[in-house]
Amino acid sequence: MTPYKIPFNKPLFFGSEIENVKDAIERGQISGDGYYSKKCQEFLENILGVPKVLITTSCTHALEMSAILLELKAGDEVILPSYTFVSTANAFALRGATPLFCDIRRDTLNIDENLIEGLITERTKAIVVVHYAGVGCEMDTILNISQKYNIPVVEDNAHGLFGKYKGKYLGTFGRFATQSFHETKNFTSGEGGALIINNKEFIQRAEIVREKGTNRSRFFRGEIDKYTWVDIGSSYVISDILCAYLYAQFERWQDVQKKRKEIWNYYYNNLKDWADENRIGLPFIPDYCDQPYHMFYLIMPSLQKRQELIEYLKSKGILSVFHYQPLHLSEMGIRVGNGKCSVTEAMSKLILRLPFYFSIGVEEQKEITDLIKAFKV
Ligand SMILES: Cc1ncc(COP(=O)(O)O)c(C=O)c1O
C-alpha cells in the first residue's frame, strides 16, 4: 500500500480485466500469441492503420527488437534525446552502438529537431525520437532529415498511444515505433509493450527476432512443416494472460481518453492564472498536436522551489515527482555515449509531475491545486 493519500499513479483497473484473464485461461493457451494477443494486435493495427503490430514483453524489448532489426553494431551511432528513459539509449548500446545525445526544445521537451543534422556523421544509423508526454516531435523536419541522409527513424512512443501529429497517429511515422503498457501508462498490463512495424519488408524478420530467432510464427500459421533457429533473437513474446488484461482496457479506450482529458483540463484551467502570475511553466501543446493526456507537469522557477513543492505536497500526503535525469551525464552515458545538452540539464531540474490516473477524483484534484496555489513560490 502506498503511504500517500493521493499517490502519483494508480494503475488503470476496471474489473473486466479479471473476466478476460479467466477467459484466456479457459481457452487453454496462456503462452504468447493466443486469442487475446491477436485481439490486442488487431485492435492497434486497425485504429492506427499500420501494417503490423507485435505485442511484446515491454517497450524496452520493442526498442531492443528495433535495434536488432536495424542491424546495429559497434561503431554505429544513434542520435537520441538525452532527456528520456534509460531504455531509449540502452537498447542501442546493447548492440554496441554509440548514443549521440541530442538536446531538447524548451517548450515541448522533445528532441530539438534543429540540432539533429549537426550530429549526423557517416556512422549514423538511426534517429530515435521520444514523443514526450505524448506530444508529437516535429516530425515534418525530422522525416525530411531522415530522407535527405537515408537514416531510419524509430519513434519511442512509450507515452504517446493515440496522440497525433498533424492529424496522423504517433507511432506511424518511423520505420519502427514502440509502445509501453507499464503500469504508469494510460493502458496497462503491469508490464508490456508493442513494436509497430510501418514497413512491411521487416515483418517477417521481426517475428523471428521476437520468437527467439526461430521461424516458429510461420510454423504456427502452417506455412512451414517444422521450425528452427534462423537468426538472432530473444524471448519478446508476452503471455496471453497479460494480453487478456490489456484488451479489457482497449475495449474502453475512448472512456479512458475522455476521462484523462478531463483530468488534464482540470489541472490546466485551475492552475493557468497562478502559473502565469508566478512564472511557472505548464505543458505546451502545439495546436497541430493532439495529445493523449498522459502527463501533467509544472516547470518550476528553480530546483530549490521544485524540491520545496515536492516536500510540501508530501507533507500533505500527496506524491508529486520529478522525471528523467540527463542521460549524457549518467555514469553509463558518459562511458558509452557523447553529447552536451544544456537545455536538458536545465529542464530536468525544474519539472514536477502531478498525480495523474484514471480514478483520481475532482475533490482530489481540487485539494492538489488549492495546495499548489497556496504554496509560496
Ligand atoms: C520514453 C520511454 N521509453 C521507454 C520506456 C520503457 O518502457 P517499459 O517499462 O515498457 O520497458 C519508458 C518507461 O517509462 C519511457 O518513459
Coordinates of C-alpha atoms and ligand atoms in Angstrom, one line a residue:
M1 CA 0.0 0.0 0.0
T2 CA 1.2 3.5 -0.8
P3 CA 1.7 5.7 2.2
Y4 CA 0.2 8.6 0.3
K5 CA -3.4 9.8 0.5
I6 CA -3.0 10.8 -3.2
P7 CA -0.3 8.7 -4.9
F8 CA 1.4 9.7 -8.1
N9 CA -0.1 6.8 -10.0
K10 CA -2.8 4.1 -9.6
P11 CA -2.7 1.5 -12.4
L12 CA -5.8 1.5 -14.5
F13 CA -8.2 -1.2 -13.5
F14 CA -11.8 -1.7 -14.5
G15 CA -12.6 -5.2 -13.1
S16 CA -13.4 -6.6 -16.5
E17 CA -9.7 -7.5 -16.8
I18 CA -10.4 -10.4 -14.5
E19 CA -13.2 -11.8 -16.7
N20 CA -10.8 -11.6 -19.7
V21 CA -8.0 -13.3 -17.8
K22 CA -10.4 -16.1 -16.7
D23 CA -11.5 -16.5 -20.3
A24 CA -7.9 -16.7 -21.6
I25 CA -7.2 -19.5 -19.1
E26 CA -10.3 -21.3 -20.1
R27 CA -9.3 -21.1 -23.7
G28 CA -6.3 -23.2 -22.8
Q29 CA -3.5 -21.1 -24.2
I30 CA -1.8 -18.8 -21.8
S31 CA 1.6 -18.6 -23.5
G32 CA 2.1 -15.9 -26.2
D33 CA 0.2 -15.3 -29.5
G34 CA -3.1 -16.7 -28.2
Y35 CA -6.6 -15.3 -28.7
Y36 CA -6.0 -12.0 -26.7
S37 CA -2.5 -11.3 -28.1
K38 CA -4.1 -11.3 -31.6
K39 CA -7.0 -9.2 -30.4
C40 CA -4.6 -6.6 -29.0
Q41 CA -2.5 -6.6 -32.1
E42 CA -5.5 -6.3 -34.5
F43 CA -7.0 -3.5 -32.3
L44 CA -3.9 -1.4 -32.6
E45 CA -3.4 -2.2 -36.3
N46 CA -7.0 -1.1 -37.1
I47 CA -7.0 2.1 -35.0
L48 CA -3.5 3.2 -36.0
G49 CA -3.8 1.9 -39.6
V50 CA -0.4 0.3 -39.6
P51 CA 0.7 -2.9 -41.4
K52 CA 1.8 -4.8 -38.3
V53 CA 1.9 -4.6 -34.5
L54 CA 3.7 -7.2 -32.4
I55 CA 2.8 -7.2 -28.7
T56 CA 5.9 -7.6 -26.6
T57 CA 7.0 -8.0 -23.0
S58 CA 7.9 -4.3 -22.7
C59 CA 8.7 -1.1 -24.6
T60 CA 12.3 -1.7 -23.7
H61 CA 12.2 -5.0 -25.5
A62 CA 10.4 -3.5 -28.5
L63 CA 13.3 -1.0 -28.6
E64 CA 15.8 -3.8 -28.5
M65 CA 14.0 -5.5 -31.3
S66 CA 14.2 -2.4 -33.4
A67 CA 18.0 -2.2 -32.7
I68 CA 18.4 -5.8 -33.9
L69 CA 16.2 -5.2 -37.0
L70 CA 18.3 -2.1 -37.9
E71 CA 21.4 -4.4 -37.7
L72 CA 23.2 -2.0 -35.4
K73 CA 26.8 -2.9 -34.3
A74 CA 29.8 -1.5 -32.6
G75 CA 31.0 1.7 -34.3
D76 CA 27.4 2.7 -35.4
E77 CA 25.9 5.9 -34.0
V78 CA 22.4 6.6 -32.9
I79 CA 21.0 10.1 -32.3
L80 CA 18.5 10.3 -29.5
P81 CA 17.5 12.8 -26.8
S82 CA 19.3 12.9 -23.5
Y83 CA 16.1 13.7 -21.8
T84 CA 14.5 10.2 -21.9
F85 CA 14.2 6.9 -20.1
V86 CA 17.3 4.7 -20.0
S87 CA 15.9 2.1 -22.3
T88 CA 15.8 4.5 -25.3
A89 CA 19.6 4.5 -25.2
N90 CA 20.3 1.2 -23.6
A91 CA 18.5 -0.8 -26.3
F92 CA 21.0 0.5 -28.9
A93 CA 24.1 0.5 -26.6
L94 CA 23.3 -3.2 -26.1
R95 CA 24.1 -3.8 -29.7
G96 CA 27.4 -1.9 -29.3
A97 CA 26.2 1.3 -30.9
T98 CA 27.2 4.7 -29.6
P99 CA 24.3 7.0 -28.4
L100 CA 24.8 10.6 -29.6
F101 CA 22.8 12.7 -27.2
C102 CA 20.8 15.5 -28.7
D103 CA 19.4 18.4 -26.6
I104 CA 15.6 19.1 -26.3
R105 CA 13.3 22.0 -27.0
R106 CA 12.4 24.2 -24.0
D107 CA 8.7 24.3 -24.9
T108 CA 7.7 20.6 -25.6
L109 CA 10.8 19.0 -24.0
N110 CA 11.1 16.9 -27.2
I111 CA 14.3 16.4 -29.2
D112 CA 15.3 19.7 -30.8
E113 CA 14.9 18.9 -34.5
N114 CA 17.2 21.8 -35.4
L115 CA 20.2 20.1 -33.7
I116 CA 19.8 16.7 -35.3
E117 CA 21.5 17.4 -38.6
G118 CA 24.7 18.8 -36.8
L119 CA 25.1 15.4 -35.1
I120 CA 24.9 13.3 -38.3
T121 CA 28.1 11.5 -39.4
E122 CA 28.7 8.7 -41.9
R123 CA 28.3 6.3 -38.9
T124 CA 24.8 7.5 -38.0
K125 CA 22.4 4.5 -38.4
A126 CA 19.2 5.7 -36.7
I127 CA 17.4 8.8 -35.3
V128 CA 15.3 7.9 -32.3
V129 CA 12.7 10.3 -31.2
V130 CA 10.6 10.3 -28.0
H131 CA 7.2 12.0 -28.0
Y132 CA 7.5 13.4 -24.5
A133 CA 4.2 13.2 -22.6
G134 CA 2.7 12.1 -25.9
V135 CA 3.1 15.5 -27.6
G136 CA 4.5 14.9 -31.1
C137 CA 8.0 15.8 -32.0
E138 CA 8.5 18.0 -35.1
M139 CA 8.1 15.1 -37.5
D140 CA 8.0 17.1 -40.7
T141 CA 11.5 18.3 -40.1
I142 CA 12.7 15.0 -38.7
L143 CA 11.4 13.0 -41.7
N144 CA 13.0 15.4 -44.1
I145 CA 16.3 14.9 -42.4
S146 CA 15.7 11.1 -42.4
Q147 CA 15.0 11.2 -46.2
K148 CA 17.9 13.5 -47.0
Y149 CA 20.5 11.3 -45.3
N150 CA 18.7 8.0 -45.7
I151 CA 18.7 7.3 -42.0
P152 CA 15.7 5.5 -40.5
V153 CA 13.6 6.9 -37.6
V154 CA 12.5 5.0 -34.6
E155 CA 9.7 6.5 -32.5
D156 CA 9.8 5.7 -28.8
N157 CA 6.1 6.3 -28.3
A158 CA 6.0 4.9 -24.7
H159 CA 3.9 7.9 -23.6
G160 CA 2.0 8.6 -26.8
L161 CA -0.5 6.0 -27.8
F162 CA -3.4 7.7 -29.5
G163 CA -1.6 11.0 -29.7
K164 CA -1.5 12.7 -33.2
Y165 CA 0.9 15.0 -35.1
K166 CA -0.9 17.0 -37.8
G167 CA -3.8 14.6 -37.7
K168 CA -1.7 11.4 -38.0
Y169 CA -1.2 9.0 -35.1
L170 CA 2.1 9.0 -33.3
G171 CA 3.8 5.6 -33.9
T172 CA 3.0 5.7 -37.6
F173 CA 5.9 7.9 -38.8
G174 CA 9.1 5.9 -38.1
R175 CA 10.3 2.7 -39.7
F176 CA 9.5 1.3 -36.2
A177 CA 7.7 2.6 -33.2
T178 CA 7.4 1.3 -29.7
Q179 CA 4.7 1.4 -27.1
S180 CA 4.7 0.7 -23.3
F181 CA 2.0 -0.9 -21.2
H182 CA 3.8 -0.5 -17.9
E183 CA 1.5 0.3 -15.0
T184 CA 2.3 4.0 -15.3
K185 CA 0.9 4.3 -18.8
N186 CA -2.7 5.1 -19.9
F187 CA -3.3 1.4 -20.7
T188 CA -1.5 -1.3 -18.8
S189 CA -0.9 -5.0 -18.4
G190 CA 1.5 -4.3 -15.5
E191 CA 4.4 -4.8 -17.8
G192 CA 4.1 -4.9 -21.6
G193 CA 4.8 -3.2 -24.8
A194 CA 4.4 -3.3 -28.6
L195 CA 6.5 -2.9 -31.7
I196 CA 4.8 -1.1 -34.6
I197 CA 6.3 -2.0 -38.0
N198 CA 5.5 0.6 -40.6
N199 CA 7.4 -1.0 -43.4
K200 CA 6.1 -4.4 -44.5
E201 CA 9.5 -5.8 -45.5
F202 CA 10.6 -6.0 -41.9
I203 CA 7.6 -8.0 -40.6
Q204 CA 8.9 -11.5 -41.2
R205 CA 12.3 -10.8 -39.6
A206 CA 10.6 -9.0 -36.6
E207 CA 8.5 -12.2 -36.0
I208 CA 11.7 -14.2 -36.0
V209 CA 13.6 -11.9 -33.7
R210 CA 10.6 -11.9 -31.3
E211 CA 10.5 -15.7 -31.3
K212 CA 14.0 -16.4 -30.0
G213 CA 15.4 -16.3 -33.5
T214 CA 13.2 -19.0 -34.8
N215 CA 10.6 -19.2 -37.6
R216 CA 8.0 -20.5 -35.1
S217 CA 5.4 -17.9 -36.2
R218 CA 5.4 -19.3 -39.7
F219 CA 5.2 -22.8 -38.4
F220 CA 2.1 -21.9 -36.3
R221 CA 0.5 -20.4 -39.3
G222 CA 1.1 -23.7 -41.2
E223 CA 3.4 -22.1 -43.7
I224 CA 6.3 -24.5 -42.9
D225 CA 6.3 -28.0 -41.5
K226 CA 8.9 -27.5 -38.7
Y227 CA 10.6 -24.6 -37.1
T228 CA 14.2 -24.0 -36.5
W229 CA 16.8 -21.4 -35.5
V230 CA 17.3 -18.9 -38.4
D231 CA 18.5 -15.6 -36.9
I232 CA 19.4 -13.9 -33.6
G233 CA 16.5 -13.1 -31.3
S234 CA 15.2 -13.4 -27.9
S235 CA 12.1 -14.1 -25.9
Y236 CA 10.0 -11.0 -26.5
V237 CA 6.6 -12.7 -26.7
I238 CA 4.1 -11.7 -23.9
S239 CA 1.8 -14.1 -22.1
D240 CA -1.8 -14.2 -23.3
I241 CA -2.9 -13.7 -19.7
L242 CA -1.4 -10.2 -19.8
C243 CA -2.9 -9.5 -23.2
A244 CA -6.3 -10.5 -21.9
Y245 CA -5.9 -8.0 -19.1
L246 CA -4.8 -5.3 -21.6
Y247 CA -7.5 -6.0 -24.1
A248 CA -10.2 -5.3 -21.4
Q249 CA -8.8 -1.8 -21.2
F250 CA -8.5 -1.4 -25.0
E251 CA -12.2 -2.2 -25.2
R252 CA -12.9 1.0 -23.2
W253 CA -10.1 3.1 -24.8
Q254 CA -12.4 6.1 -25.6
D255 CA -13.7 6.2 -22.0
V256 CA -10.1 6.3 -20.8
Q257 CA -9.0 9.1 -23.1
K258 CA -12.2 11.1 -22.3
K259 CA -11.6 10.9 -18.6
R260 CA -7.9 11.7 -18.9
K261 CA -8.7 14.7 -21.0
E262 CA -11.0 16.0 -18.2
I263 CA -8.2 15.4 -15.6
W264 CA -5.7 17.3 -17.7
N265 CA -8.1 20.2 -18.4
Y266 CA -8.9 20.5 -14.7
Y267 CA -5.3 20.9 -13.8
Y268 CA -4.7 23.4 -16.7
N269 CA -7.7 25.5 -16.1
N270 CA -7.2 25.7 -12.3
L271 CA -3.5 26.4 -12.5
K272 CA -3.2 28.6 -15.5
D273 CA -3.6 32.0 -13.8
W274 CA -1.5 31.1 -10.8
A275 CA 1.2 29.8 -13.2
D276 CA 1.2 33.0 -15.3
E277 CA 1.4 35.2 -12.1
N278 CA 4.3 33.1 -10.7
R279 CA 6.2 32.5 -13.9
I280 CA 5.6 28.8 -13.7
G281 CA 5.6 26.8 -16.9
L282 CA 2.7 24.5 -17.9
P283 CA 2.8 21.9 -20.7
F284 CA 2.9 23.4 -24.2
I285 CA 0.8 21.6 -26.8
P286 CA 1.3 22.9 -30.4
D287 CA -2.1 23.4 -32.0
Y288 CA -1.3 20.8 -34.6
C289 CA -0.7 18.1 -31.9
D290 CA -3.4 16.1 -30.3
Q291 CA -2.1 14.8 -27.0
P292 CA -3.1 11.6 -25.4
Y293 CA -3.3 13.2 -21.9
H294 CA -0.6 11.1 -20.4
M295 CA 1.0 13.6 -18.1
F296 CA 0.6 16.9 -16.4
Y297 CA 3.7 18.9 -15.2
L298 CA 4.8 22.2 -13.9
I299 CA 8.1 23.9 -14.8
M300 CA 9.2 25.5 -11.6
P301 CA 11.4 28.6 -11.4
S302 CA 14.3 26.8 -9.6
L303 CA 15.5 23.4 -8.4
Q304 CA 15.1 24.6 -4.9
K305 CA 11.5 25.6 -5.4
R306 CA 10.7 22.4 -7.1
Q307 CA 12.1 20.3 -4.2
E308 CA 10.2 22.5 -1.7
L309 CA 6.9 22.0 -3.5
I310 CA 7.5 18.2 -3.7
E311 CA 8.2 18.2 0.1
Y312 CA 5.3 20.4 0.8
L313 CA 2.8 18.2 -1.1
K314 CA 4.4 15.1 0.5
S315 CA 3.7 16.6 3.9
K316 CA 0.1 16.8 2.9
G317 CA 0.0 13.2 1.8
I318 CA 0.4 13.9 -2.0
L319 CA 3.1 12.4 -4.1
S320 CA 4.4 14.6 -7.0
V321 CA 7.6 13.6 -8.8
F322 CA 10.4 14.8 -11.0
H323 CA 11.4 12.9 -14.1
Y324 CA 14.3 11.8 -16.2
Q325 CA 17.9 12.6 -15.3
P326 CA 20.0 13.7 -18.3
L327 CA 21.4 10.5 -19.9
H328 CA 24.5 12.3 -21.2
L329 CA 25.6 12.9 -17.5
S330 CA 24.8 9.4 -16.3
E331 CA 27.6 7.0 -15.4
M332 CA 26.8 4.8 -18.4
G333 CA 26.0 7.7 -20.7
I334 CA 29.5 9.2 -20.1
R335 CA 31.1 5.8 -20.7
V336 CA 29.3 4.8 -23.9
G337 CA 27.8 8.0 -25.3
N338 CA 28.5 11.5 -26.3
G339 CA 26.9 14.9 -26.1
K340 CA 26.4 18.3 -24.5
C341 CA 22.8 19.1 -23.7
S342 CA 22.3 22.3 -21.6
V343 CA 18.5 22.6 -22.0
T344 CA 18.1 19.0 -20.9
E345 CA 20.2 19.8 -17.8
A346 CA 18.2 22.9 -17.0
M347 CA 14.7 21.5 -17.6
S348 CA 15.3 18.2 -15.8
K349 CA 15.9 20.2 -12.6
L350 CA 12.7 22.2 -12.9
I351 CA 10.0 19.7 -13.9
L352 CA 7.5 18.4 -11.4
R353 CA 4.8 15.9 -12.4
L354 CA 1.4 15.9 -10.6
P355 CA -0.7 12.8 -9.7
F356 CA -2.5 11.6 -12.8
Y357 CA -4.5 8.5 -13.1
F358 CA -7.9 7.4 -14.4
S359 CA -9.6 7.1 -10.9
I360 CA -8.4 10.4 -9.5
G361 CA -11.5 12.5 -8.4
V362 CA -12.2 16.2 -8.8
E363 CA -12.1 16.6 -5.0
E364 CA -8.6 15.2 -5.0
Q365 CA -7.6 17.4 -7.9
K366 CA -9.1 20.4 -6.1
E367 CA -7.1 19.6 -3.0
I368 CA -3.9 19.4 -5.1
T369 CA -4.5 22.6 -7.0
D370 CA -5.6 24.5 -3.8
L371 CA -2.4 23.5 -2.0
I372 CA -0.2 24.4 -5.0
K373 CA -1.8 27.8 -5.2
A374 CA -1.3 28.4 -1.5
F375 CA 2.4 27.4 -1.9
K376 CA 4.8 30.4 -1.7
V377 CA 6.8 30.4 -4.9
Ligands
LIG1 C1 10.3 7.2 -23.1 C2 10.3 5.8 -22.5 N1 10.8 4.8 -23.3 C3 10.8 3.5 -22.8 C4 10.3 3.2 -21.6 C5 10.4 1.8 -21.1 O1 9.1 1.2 -21.0 P1 8.9 -0.2 -20.5 O2 8.8 -0.1 -19.0 O3 7.6 -0.7 -21.1 O4 10.0 -1.1 -20.9 C6 9.8 4.2 -20.7 C7 9.3 3.9 -19.4 O5 8.5 4.6 -18.8 C8 9.8 5.6 -21.2 O6 9.4 6.6 -20.5

